[in-house]
PDB file of C-alpha atoms in Angstrom:
ATOM      1  CA  MET P   6     -30.079   3.717 -25.894  1.00 41.00           C
ATOM      2  CA  GLN P   7     -28.843   7.106 -24.436  1.00 42.00           C
ATOM      3  CA  ASP P   8     -26.066   5.109 -22.475  1.00 45.00           C
ATOM      4  CA  PHE P   9     -25.067   3.540 -25.724  1.00 35.00           C
ATOM      5  CA  PHE P  10     -24.450   6.886 -27.528  1.00 36.00           C
ATOM      6  CA  SER P  11     -22.855   8.351 -24.521  1.00 42.00           C
ATOM      7  CA  GLY P  12     -20.389   5.553 -24.458  1.00 42.00           C
ATOM      8  CA  LEU P  13     -19.769   5.733 -28.282  1.00 34.00           C
ATOM      9  CA  SER P  14     -19.086   9.339 -27.934  1.00 39.00           C
ATOM     10  CA  GLN P  15     -16.506   8.727 -25.084  1.00 44.00           C
ATOM     11  CA  TYR P  16     -14.960   6.049 -27.207  1.00 34.00           C
ATOM     12  CA  PHE P  17     -14.384   8.427 -30.268  1.00 35.00           C
ATOM     13  CA  MET P  18     -13.154  11.145 -27.945  1.00 39.00           C
ATOM     14  CA  ARG P  19     -10.463   8.911 -26.413  1.00 40.00           C
ATOM     15  CA  SER P  20      -9.563   7.329 -29.762  1.00 39.00           C
ATOM     16  CA  ASP P  21      -8.948  10.521 -31.695  1.00 43.00           C
ATOM     17  CA  VAL P  22      -6.310   9.651 -34.173  1.00 43.00           C
ATOM     18  CA  SER P  23      -4.499  13.055 -33.540  1.00 42.00           C
ATOM     19  CA  GLY P  24      -4.216  12.065 -29.823  1.00 47.00           C
ATOM     20  CA  LYS P  25      -5.276  15.584 -28.923  1.00 46.00           C
ATOM     21  CA  ASN P  26      -8.413  14.658 -26.967  1.00 49.00           C
ATOM     22  CA  ILE P  27      -6.490  11.938 -25.128  1.00 46.00           C
ATOM     23  CA  ARG P  28      -3.787  14.280 -24.045  1.00 54.00           C
ATOM     24  CA  GLU P  29      -6.360  16.881 -22.952  1.00 69.00           C
ATOM     25  CA  ASN P  30      -8.224  14.304 -20.981  1.00 90.00           C
ATOM     26  CA  THR P  31      -5.193  13.052 -19.165  1.00 93.00           C
ATOM     27  CA  LEU P  32      -5.200  13.935 -15.446  1.00 95.00           C
ATOM     28  CA  ILE P  33      -2.191  11.841 -14.373  1.00 96.00           C
ATOM     29  CA  GLN P  34       0.939  11.075 -16.221  1.00 96.00           C
ATOM     30  CA  VAL P  35       3.658   8.896 -14.699  1.00 96.00           C
ATOM     31  CA  ALA P  36       6.978   8.461 -16.434  1.00 96.00           C
ATOM     32  CA  ASP P  37       9.956   6.158 -15.433  1.00 95.00           C
ATOM     33  CA  LEU P  38       8.667   5.985 -11.852  1.00 96.00           C
ATOM     34  CA  THR P  39      10.998   4.148  -9.529  1.00 96.00           C
ATOM     35  CA  MET P  40      10.893   3.999  -5.683  1.00 95.00           C
ATOM     36  CA  GLU P  41      13.825   2.465  -3.602  1.00 93.00           C
ATOM     37  CA  TYR P  42      14.415   2.190   0.119  1.00 90.00           C
ATOM     38  CA  GLU P  43      17.574   1.454   1.965  1.00 87.00           C
ATOM     39  CA  GLN P  44      17.124  -1.495   4.218  1.00 81.00           C
ATOM     40  CA  GLU P  45      19.956  -2.913   6.495  1.00 81.00           C
ATOM     41  CA  GLY P  46      22.619  -1.692   4.011  1.00 81.00           C
ATOM     42  CA  ASN P  47      20.671  -3.125   0.994  1.00 87.00           C
ATOM     43  CA  VAL P  48      18.628  -1.291  -1.575  1.00 88.00           C
ATOM     44  CA  LEU P  49      15.088  -2.534  -1.843  1.00 87.00           C
ATOM     45  CA  ARG P  50      13.405  -1.490  -5.080  1.00 91.00           C
ATOM     46  CA  VAL P  51       9.669  -1.306  -4.372  1.00 92.00           C
ATOM     47  CA  LEU P  52       8.514   0.130  -7.702  1.00 94.00           C
ATOM     48  CA  ASP P  53      10.471  -0.354 -10.952  1.00 92.00           C
ATOM     49  CA  ASN P  54      10.379   2.085 -13.879  1.00 92.00           C
ATOM     50  CA  MET P  55       6.595   2.437 -14.256  1.00 93.00           C
ATOM     51  CA  ASN P  56       4.838   4.276 -16.946  1.00 94.00           C
ATOM     52  CA  PHE P  57       1.177   4.885 -17.182  1.00 94.00           C
ATOM     53  CA  SER P  58      -1.583   7.563 -17.331  1.00 94.00           C
ATOM     54  CA  MET P  59      -5.127   8.023 -15.884  1.00 95.00           C
ATOM     55  CA  GLN P  60      -7.836   9.889 -17.455  1.00 95.00           C
ATOM     56  CA  ARG P  61     -10.207  12.497 -16.005  1.00 94.00           C
ATOM     57  CA  GLY P  62     -13.350  10.915 -14.636  1.00 94.00           C
ATOM     58  CA  GLU P  63     -12.308   7.392 -14.718  1.00 95.00           C
ATOM     59  CA  THR P  64     -12.038   4.788 -11.949  1.00 96.00           C
ATOM     60  CA  VAL P  65      -8.853   2.676 -11.430  1.00 96.00           C
ATOM     61  CA  ALA P  66      -8.108  -0.072  -9.000  1.00 96.00           C
ATOM     62  CA  ILE P  67      -4.594  -0.803  -7.857  1.00 95.00           C
ATOM     63  CA  VAL P  68      -4.362  -4.503  -6.905  1.00 94.00           C
ATOM     64  CA  GLY P  69      -1.667  -6.941  -6.008  1.00 91.00           C
ATOM     65  CA  PRO P  70      -0.261  -9.060  -3.177  1.00 88.00           C
ATOM     66  CA  SER P  71       0.875  -7.597   0.255  1.00 85.00           C
ATOM     67  CA  GLY P  72       4.175  -5.916  -0.173  1.00 83.00           C
ATOM     68  CA  SER P  73       3.939  -5.324  -3.922  1.00 88.00           C
ATOM     69  CA  GLY P  74       3.964  -1.539  -3.559  1.00 90.00           C
ATOM     70  CA  LYS P  75       0.315  -0.540  -3.804  1.00 92.00           C
ATOM     71  CA  THR P  76       0.202   1.882  -0.940  1.00 91.00           C
ATOM     72  CA  THR P  77       3.650   3.298  -1.940  1.00 93.00           C
ATOM     73  CA  LEU P  78       2.340   4.005  -5.335  1.00 95.00           C
ATOM     74  CA  LEU P  79      -0.743   5.830  -3.788  1.00 94.00           C
ATOM     75  CA  GLN P  80       1.457   7.835  -1.548  1.00 94.00           C
ATOM     76  CA  LEU P  81       3.539   8.952  -4.486  1.00 96.00           C
ATOM     77  CA  LEU P  82       0.428   9.869  -6.401  1.00 96.00           C
ATOM     78  CA  ALA P  83      -0.697  11.912  -3.407  1.00 94.00           C
ATOM     79  CA  ALA P  84       2.803  13.588  -3.129  1.00 93.00           C
ATOM     80  CA  LEU P  85       3.155  12.278   0.386  1.00 93.00           C
ATOM     81  CA  GLU P  86       6.445  10.724  -0.685  1.00 93.00           C
ATOM     82  CA  GLN P  87       9.021  11.626  -3.376  1.00 93.00           C
ATOM     83  CA  PRO P  88      10.224   8.998  -5.867  1.00 95.00           C
ATOM     84  CA  SER P  89      13.744   7.882  -6.290  1.00 94.00           C
ATOM     85  CA  ASN P  90      13.596   8.487  -9.992  1.00 95.00           C
ATOM     86  CA  GLY P  91      11.045   9.481 -12.502  1.00 96.00           C
ATOM     87  CA  HIS P  92       8.181  12.029 -12.350  1.00 94.00           C
ATOM     88  CA  ILE P  93       4.441  12.246 -11.775  1.00 97.00           C
ATOM     89  CA  LYS P  94       2.330  15.013 -13.394  1.00 96.00           C
ATOM     90  CA  VAL P  95      -1.148  15.737 -12.068  1.00 95.00           C
ATOM     91  CA  ASP P  96      -3.105  18.101 -14.239  1.00 91.00           C
ATOM     92  CA  ASP P  97       0.211  19.196 -15.951  1.00 89.00           C
ATOM     93  CA  HIS P  98       1.800  20.055 -12.526  1.00 94.00           C
ATOM     94  CA  THR P  99       5.114  18.032 -12.089  1.00 96.00           C
ATOM     95  CA  LEU P 100       4.969  17.085  -8.412  1.00 95.00           C
ATOM     96  CA  ARG P 101       8.794  16.761  -7.892  1.00 93.00           C
ATOM     97  CA  ASP P 102       9.239  20.440  -9.082  1.00 94.00           C
ATOM     98  CA  MET P 103       7.046  21.759  -6.257  1.00 95.00           C
ATOM     99  CA  SER P 104       8.106  22.832  -2.743  1.00 95.00           C
ATOM    100  CA  ARG P 105       6.622  21.198   0.351  1.00 93.00           C
ATOM    101  CA  ASP P 106       4.237  24.195   0.875  1.00 93.00           C
ATOM    102  CA  GLN P 107       3.103  24.055  -2.771  1.00 95.00           C
ATOM    103  CA  LEU P 108       2.454  20.397  -2.499  1.00 94.00           C
ATOM    104  CA  ALA P 109       0.394  20.857   0.546  1.00 91.00           C
ATOM    105  CA  ASP P 110      -1.640  23.570  -1.116  1.00 90.00           C
ATOM    106  CA  PHE P 111      -2.005  21.282  -4.297  1.00 93.00           C
ATOM    107  CA  ARG P 112      -3.262  18.435  -2.372  1.00 91.00           C
ATOM    108  CA  ARG P 113      -5.761  20.586  -0.452  1.00 88.00           C
ATOM    109  CA  ASP P 114      -7.115  22.113  -3.659  1.00 88.00           C
ATOM    110  CA  ASN P 115      -7.040  19.180  -5.947  1.00 92.00           C
ATOM    111  CA  MET P 116      -6.926  15.719  -3.994  1.00 93.00           C
ATOM    112  CA  GLY P 117      -9.177  13.917  -1.553  1.00 92.00           C
ATOM    113  CA  ILE P 118      -7.405  11.060   0.255  1.00 93.00           C
ATOM    114  CA  VAL P 119      -9.193   8.337   2.143  1.00 91.00           C
ATOM    115  CA  PHE P 120      -6.962   6.514   4.418  1.00 87.00           C
ATOM    116  CA  GLN P 121      -7.520   2.845   5.675  1.00 82.00           C
ATOM    117  CA  SER P 122      -7.214   3.855   9.367  1.00 84.00           C
ATOM    118  CA  PHE P 123      -9.492   6.858   8.933  1.00 87.00           C
ATOM    119  CA  HIS P 124      -7.065   9.367  10.525  1.00 91.00           C
ATOM    120  CA  LEU P 125      -9.771  11.263  12.224  1.00 95.00           C
ATOM    121  CA  ILE P 126      -8.967  13.777  14.971  1.00 95.00           C
ATOM    122  CA  ASP P 127     -10.346  12.475  18.188  1.00 96.00           C
ATOM    123  CA  SER P 128     -10.843  15.877  19.759  1.00 97.00           C
ATOM    124  CA  LEU P 129     -13.053  17.119  16.742  1.00 97.00           C
ATOM    125  CA  THR P 130     -16.611  16.137  16.128  1.00 98.00           C
ATOM    126  CA  ALA P 131     -17.663  14.481  12.997  1.00 97.00           C
ATOM    127  CA  LEU P 132     -18.675  17.824  11.548  1.00 98.00           C
ATOM    128  CA  ALA P 133     -15.374  19.598  12.523  1.00 97.00           C
ATOM    129  CA  ASN P 134     -13.343  16.595  11.086  1.00 97.00           C
ATOM    130  CA  ALA P 135     -15.317  16.843   7.782  1.00 96.00           C
ATOM    131  CA  ALA P 136     -14.893  20.612   7.640  1.00 96.00           C
ATOM    132  CA  LEU P 137     -11.144  20.506   8.231  1.00 93.00           C
ATOM    133  CA  PRO P 138      -9.950  20.906   4.612  1.00 90.00           C
ATOM    134  CA  LEU P 139     -12.155  23.990   4.145  1.00 93.00           C
ATOM    135  CA  ASP P 140     -11.208  25.422   7.438  1.00 91.00           C
ATOM    136  CA  ILE P 141      -7.555  25.168   6.441  1.00 88.00           C
ATOM    137  CA  ALA P 142      -8.384  26.796   3.039  1.00 87.00           C
ATOM    138  CA  GLY P 143     -10.225  29.625   4.864  1.00 90.00           C
ATOM    139  CA  VAL P 144     -13.615  28.821   3.297  1.00 91.00           C
ATOM    140  CA  PRO P 145     -16.242  30.982   4.929  1.00 91.00           C
ATOM    141  CA  ASP P 146     -19.076  28.378   4.846  1.00 93.00           C
ATOM    142  CA  ALA P 147     -16.931  25.440   5.802  1.00 95.00           C
ATOM    143  CA  LEU P 148     -19.341  23.897   8.376  1.00 96.00           C
ATOM    144  CA  LYS P 149     -22.476  24.247   6.099  1.00 96.00           C
ATOM    145  CA  ARG P 150     -20.613  22.500   3.414  1.00 95.00           C
ATOM    146  CA  ALA P 151     -19.302  19.841   5.724  1.00 96.00           C
ATOM    147  CA  GLN P 152     -22.814  19.263   7.176  1.00 96.00           C
ATOM    148  CA  ASP P 153     -24.208  18.884   3.727  1.00 94.00           C
ATOM    149  CA  MET P 154     -21.603  16.353   2.780  1.00 91.00           C
ATOM    150  CA  LEU P 155     -22.054  14.333   5.967  1.00 94.00           C
ATOM    151  CA  GLU P 156     -25.834  14.212   5.179  1.00 92.00           C
ATOM    152  CA  ARG P 157     -25.081  12.914   1.805  1.00 88.00           C
ATOM    153  CA  VAL P 158     -23.147  10.038   3.362  1.00 88.00           C
ATOM    154  CA  GLY P 159     -25.998   9.374   5.739  1.00 88.00           C
ATOM    155  CA  LEU P 160     -24.527  10.901   8.873  1.00 93.00           C
ATOM    156  CA  GLY P 161     -26.669  13.971   9.334  1.00 93.00           C
ATOM    157  CA  HIS P 162     -27.830  12.769  12.625  1.00 95.00           C
ATOM    158  CA  ARG P 163     -24.192  12.132  13.819  1.00 96.00           C
ATOM    159  CA  ILE P 164     -22.530  15.491  13.142  1.00 96.00           C
ATOM    160  CA  HIS P 165     -21.965  16.346  16.741  1.00 97.00           C
ATOM    161  CA  HIS P 166     -20.572  12.855  17.746  1.00 98.00           C
ATOM    162  CA  TYR P 167     -16.785  12.287  18.244  1.00 98.00           C
ATOM    163  CA  PRO P 168     -14.946   9.518  16.504  1.00 96.00           C
ATOM    164  CA  ARG P 169     -15.007   7.423  19.641  1.00 96.00           C
ATOM    165  CA  GLN P 170     -18.659   7.469  19.473  1.00 97.00           C
ATOM    166  CA  LEU P 171     -18.891   6.209  15.952  1.00 96.00           C
ATOM    167  CA  SER P 172     -18.596   2.743  14.601  1.00 93.00           C
ATOM    168  CA  GLY P 173     -15.992   1.841  12.106  1.00 91.00           C
ATOM    169  CA  GLY P 174     -18.302   2.321   9.158  1.00 90.00           C
ATOM    170  CA  GLU P 175     -19.354   5.679  10.395  1.00 93.00           C
ATOM    171  CA  GLN P 176     -15.874   6.829  10.846  1.00 94.00           C
ATOM    172  CA  GLN P 177     -14.929   5.773   7.319  1.00 91.00           C
ATOM    173  CA  ARG P 178     -17.936   7.738   6.110  1.00 91.00           C
ATOM    174  CA  VAL P 179     -16.623  10.885   7.980  1.00 95.00           C
ATOM    175  CA  ALA P 180     -13.302  10.227   6.270  1.00 93.00           C
ATOM    176  CA  ILE P 181     -14.891  10.068   2.913  1.00 91.00           C
ATOM    177  CA  ALA P 182     -16.930  13.230   3.669  1.00 92.00           C
ATOM    178  CA  ARG P 183     -13.748  14.950   4.652  1.00 94.00           C
ATOM    179  CA  ALA P 184     -11.991  13.761   1.392  1.00 92.00           C
ATOM    180  CA  LEU P 185     -14.703  14.965  -0.874  1.00 89.00           C
ATOM    181  CA  VAL P 186     -16.125  18.186   1.004  1.00 92.00           C
ATOM    182  CA  HIS P 187     -13.874  20.348  -1.238  1.00 90.00           C
ATOM    183  CA  GLN P 188     -14.944  18.532  -4.582  1.00 88.00           C
ATOM    184  CA  PRO P 189     -11.319  17.349  -5.455  1.00 91.00           C
ATOM    185  CA  ARG P 190     -10.740  16.382  -9.095  1.00 91.00           C
ATOM    186  CA  LEU P 191      -8.695  13.367  -7.722  1.00 95.00           C
ATOM    187  CA  ILE P 192      -9.816  10.925  -5.121  1.00 94.00           C
ATOM    188  CA  LEU P 193      -7.152   8.542  -3.713  1.00 95.00           C
ATOM    189  CA  ALA P 194      -8.532   5.659  -1.450  1.00 94.00           C
ATOM    190  CA  ASP P 195      -6.190   3.238   0.428  1.00 93.00           C
ATOM    191  CA  GLU P 196      -8.181  -0.019   1.195  1.00 90.00           C
ATOM    192  CA  PRO P 197     -11.333   2.046   2.041  1.00 89.00           C
ATOM    193  CA  THR P 198     -13.332  -1.044   2.943  1.00 86.00           C
ATOM    194  CA  GLY P 199     -10.376  -2.959   4.515  1.00 84.00           C
ATOM    195  CA  ASN P 200     -11.238  -2.542   8.119  1.00 82.00           C
ATOM    196  CA  LEU P 201     -15.079  -3.076   7.681  1.00 83.00           C
ATOM    197  CA  ASP P 202     -17.296  -5.975   7.695  1.00 86.00           C
ATOM    198  CA  ASP P 203     -18.848  -7.271   4.308  1.00 86.00           C
ATOM    199  CA  LYS P 204     -22.096  -5.294   4.707  1.00 86.00           C
ATOM    200  CA  THR P 205     -20.605  -2.053   5.853  1.00 85.00           C
ATOM    201  CA  GLY P 206     -17.848  -2.381   3.317  1.00 85.00           C
ATOM    202  CA  LYS P 207     -20.399  -2.636   0.468  1.00 87.00           C
ATOM    203  CA  LEU P 208     -22.291   0.381   1.769  1.00 85.00           C
ATOM    204  CA  VAL P 209     -19.093   2.518   1.905  1.00 85.00           C
ATOM    205  CA  ALA P 210     -18.059   1.205  -1.669  1.00 89.00           C
ATOM    206  CA  ASP P 211     -21.394   2.063  -3.123  1.00 90.00           C
ATOM    207  CA  MET P 212     -21.199   5.567  -1.523  1.00 85.00           C
ATOM    208  CA  LEU P 213     -17.706   6.175  -3.059  1.00 88.00           C
ATOM    209  CA  PHE P 214     -18.848   5.183  -6.506  1.00 92.00           C
ATOM    210  CA  ASP P 215     -22.032   7.173  -6.165  1.00 89.00           C
ATOM    211  CA  LEU P 216     -20.102  10.374  -5.028  1.00 85.00           C
ATOM    212  CA  HIS P 217     -17.467   9.764  -7.792  1.00 88.00           C
ATOM    213  CA  ALA P 218     -20.310   9.746 -10.399  1.00 88.00           C
ATOM    214  CA  GLN P 219     -21.834  12.949  -8.953  1.00 87.00           C
ATOM    215  CA  THR P 220     -18.673  14.873  -8.847  1.00 84.00           C
ATOM    216  CA  HIS P 221     -17.035  13.579 -12.052  1.00 88.00           C
ATOM    217  CA  SER P 222     -13.745  12.997 -10.227  1.00 91.00           C
ATOM    218  CA  THR P 223     -10.986  10.500 -10.946  1.00 95.00           C
ATOM    219  CA  LEU P 224     -11.113   7.635  -8.468  1.00 95.00           C
ATOM    220  CA  VAL P 225      -8.082   5.556  -7.649  1.00 96.00           C
ATOM    221  CA  LEU P 226      -8.571   2.620  -5.205  1.00 95.00           C
ATOM    222  CA  VAL P 227      -5.843   0.550  -3.594  1.00 94.00           C
ATOM    223  CA  THR P 228      -7.697  -2.790  -2.594  1.00 92.00           C
ATOM    224  CA  HIS P 229      -7.332  -6.517  -1.907  1.00 88.00           C
ATOM    225  CA  ASP P 230     -11.038  -6.911  -2.689  1.00 88.00           C
ATOM    226  CA  MET P 231     -11.521  -8.250  -6.267  1.00 89.00           C
ATOM    227  CA  ARG P 232     -15.208  -7.494  -6.219  1.00 90.00           C
ATOM    228  CA  LEU P 233     -14.352  -3.842  -5.480  1.00 91.00           C
ATOM    229  CA  ALA P 234     -11.654  -3.755  -8.194  1.00 94.00           C
ATOM    230  CA  GLU P 235     -14.081  -5.232 -10.722  1.00 94.00           C
ATOM    231  CA  ARG P 236     -16.315  -2.219 -10.329  1.00 94.00           C
ATOM    232  CA  CYS P 237     -13.621   0.058 -11.600  1.00 96.00           C
ATOM    233  CA  GLU P 238     -13.021   0.711 -15.406  1.00 95.00           C
ATOM    234  CA  ARG P 239      -9.371  -0.417 -15.206  1.00 94.00           C
ATOM    235  CA  SER P 240      -7.108  -2.263 -12.902  1.00 94.00           C
ATOM    236  CA  PHE P 241      -3.422  -1.811 -12.331  1.00 93.00           C
ATOM    237  CA  HIS P 242      -1.838  -5.147 -11.172  1.00 93.00           C
ATOM    238  CA  LEU P 243       1.378  -4.846  -9.085  1.00 92.00           C
ATOM    239  CA  GLN P 244       3.684  -7.711  -8.676  1.00 88.00           C
ATOM    240  CA  SER P 245       7.336  -7.462  -7.425  1.00 83.00           C
ATOM    241  CA  GLY P 246       7.449  -3.772  -8.396  1.00 84.00           C
ATOM    242  CA  GLN P 247       6.312  -4.437 -11.882  1.00 87.00           C
ATOM    243  CA  LEU P 248       3.141  -2.865 -13.246  1.00 86.00           C
ATOM    244  CA  GLN P 249       0.535  -4.578 -15.618  1.00 83.00           C
ATOM    245  CA  VAL P 250      -2.254  -2.257 -16.765  1.00 78.00           C
ATOM    246  CA  GLY P 251      -5.613  -3.940 -17.451  1.00 67.00           C
TER     247      GLY P 251
END
């Protein structure tokens, strides 16, 4: 019954006829987003005039066939690339208006990015890898907070191991700990279970959703796994650069 009233409350908040609550609850606003690349003298349009928004605290899956632009869209949301046209606002900050240094600071303070290939630093232990965002930000208790996060993802006994000493699932969990250690409001994950076997993939997926629920962050997943996509509140389907929001 409590879940029913909680859901009903959220429904009326997002359905306010004035639109005020919807606007206030919007974390990401994308307008006229287009991405083109030049390829052998031809222009390849990967994303074509997209318009959508994402709300604070929701979970969204980006799905579609290979080459449909899923990873490109995620990289644009993470400000790792700049669009050919249009703009992206994250928490009312227009990404294209920010300098490279400002974007780096904004990512550090507001985003957690989980890469498919982990991107751990081989010369650092699991603890040092997880603490990296906090170290860069000059947080004094970086190692303590990183250890706490590694314990939350079940790796408290592996904190002094190097990536080469960890399994693929353990490396991905270190990557998740690194992405969430600074409590970002936006988590962007590119095929977070793509390199894992089914059992480990489910463990990692459960962990992502559990941590999302605990931190009340917005979670955006690029995935080929429809079982994973179905766990999200909404799905964005990409096909030939066109977007269909479900």
